[in-house]
Amino acid sequence: MNQTQPDLLTPLGDLAAFAGHWVGGGAGHYPTIDDFAYDEEIELTPSGKPFLFYRSRTRKPGGGMSMHTETGYLRLTDGVVELLVTQPTGFVEIHRATLSDGVLDFTPHALSASPDAKPVHEVRRRIAVDGDVLSYDMWMAFDTTPMTHHLRAELRRTAGG
Ligand code: HEM
């Protein structure tokens, strides 16, 4: 159950189900790399406005080395949910979705890459919340590989989150 103060959640409407501190892990793969597993912590923190602060941090399983991290916002605008993400690997993304049955199946709107970022051409993301479980999938088109699944993770809401 979401234990955040109700007045902070009110501006979020149905997006309030995503607010919380989530802990779990995932599995990654891509045709050009070895499969890998990771632990992950996601914070989707209410602001009192119609957006959540977003932060994901990942590590090698069992408290190992830091892996990927990203920050941004999940915001509600005119009934559409937007995910804005920045990555220290040199990418900035905007995605848009209509929230349906706890699922945000995003349509990519924009992807910008630094000149020294890896050649990622497109990213697609899907995030779902079912009670105290948050899961997501991520696909990317990278270099000469067309849109292919890269990540799948499942996290649980922590007490107090
Ligand atoms: C949970 C988040 C993520 C984790 C744990 C993760 C992990 C990894 C790992 C372990 C590799 C292989 C080692 C390497 O080449 O650095 C990799 C490769 C890669 N990842 Fe991710 N990744 C994550 C998210 C993303 C996202 C959001 C993007 C989108 C831009 C991305 C793009 C790539 C690319 C382009 C490669 C290189 C593939 C290659 O060199 O053939 N990753 N990732």
Coordinates of C-alpha atoms in Angstrom, one line a residue, residues 19-80:
A19 CA 4.8 6.9 -6.1
G20 CA 7.1 5.0 -3.8
H21 CA 10.5 3.6 -3.0
W22 CA 10.9 0.4 -5.0
V23 CA 13.6 -2.3 -4.5
G24 CA 14.2 -5.4 -6.7
G25 CA 16.2 -6.5 -9.6
G26 CA 16.3 -7.3 -13.3
A27 CA 17.9 -9.1 -16.1
G28 CA 19.5 -7.7 -19.2
H29 CA 20.5 -9.0 -22.6
Y30 CA 21.3 -7.8 -26.1
P31 CA 22.6 -9.7 -29.1
T32 CA 26.0 -7.9 -28.9
I33 CA 26.7 -8.5 -25.2
D34 CA 26.7 -11.2 -22.5
D35 CA 23.5 -11.6 -20.4
F36 CA 23.6 -9.9 -17.0
A37 CA 21.6 -9.5 -13.8
Y38 CA 21.3 -6.5 -11.6
D39 CA 19.8 -5.2 -8.3
E40 CA 17.8 -1.9 -8.6
E41 CA 16.4 0.8 -6.4
I42 CA 13.8 3.2 -7.9
E43 CA 12.5 6.3 -6.2
L44 CA 9.4 7.9 -7.5
T45 CA 8.9 10.7 -5.0
P46 CA 5.9 13.0 -4.9
S47 CA 6.4 16.7 -5.2
G48 CA 3.0 18.1 -4.3
K49 CA 2.6 19.0 -8.0
P50 CA 1.5 16.8 -10.9
F51 CA 4.9 15.1 -11.2
L52 CA 7.0 12.5 -9.4
F53 CA 10.8 12.9 -9.1
Y54 CA 12.4 9.8 -10.7
R55 CA 15.7 8.1 -9.8
S56 CA 16.9 4.6 -10.7
R57 CA 20.2 3.2 -9.4
T58 CA 21.5 -0.3 -10.3
R59 CA 24.3 -2.5 -9.0
K60 CA 25.8 -5.9 -9.6
P61 CA 23.7 -8.4 -7.6
G62 CA 24.5 -8.6 -3.9
G63 CA 25.6 -5.0 -3.3
G64 CA 28.4 -5.1 -6.0
M65 CA 29.7 -2.3 -8.2
S66 CA 27.4 0.5 -9.4
M67 CA 25.9 0.0 -12.9
H68 CA 23.5 2.1 -14.8
T69 CA 21.7 5.1 -13.2
E70 CA 19.3 7.7 -14.5
T71 CA 17.1 10.5 -13.2
G72 CA 14.1 12.5 -14.4
Y73 CA 10.4 13.1 -13.9
L74 CA 7.2 11.2 -14.4
R75 CA 4.7 14.0 -15.1
L76 CA 1.0 14.3 -15.8
T77 CA 0.0 16.7 -18.5
D78 CA -3.5 17.0 -20.0
G79 CA -4.3 13.3 -19.2
V80 CA -1.1 12.2 -20.8

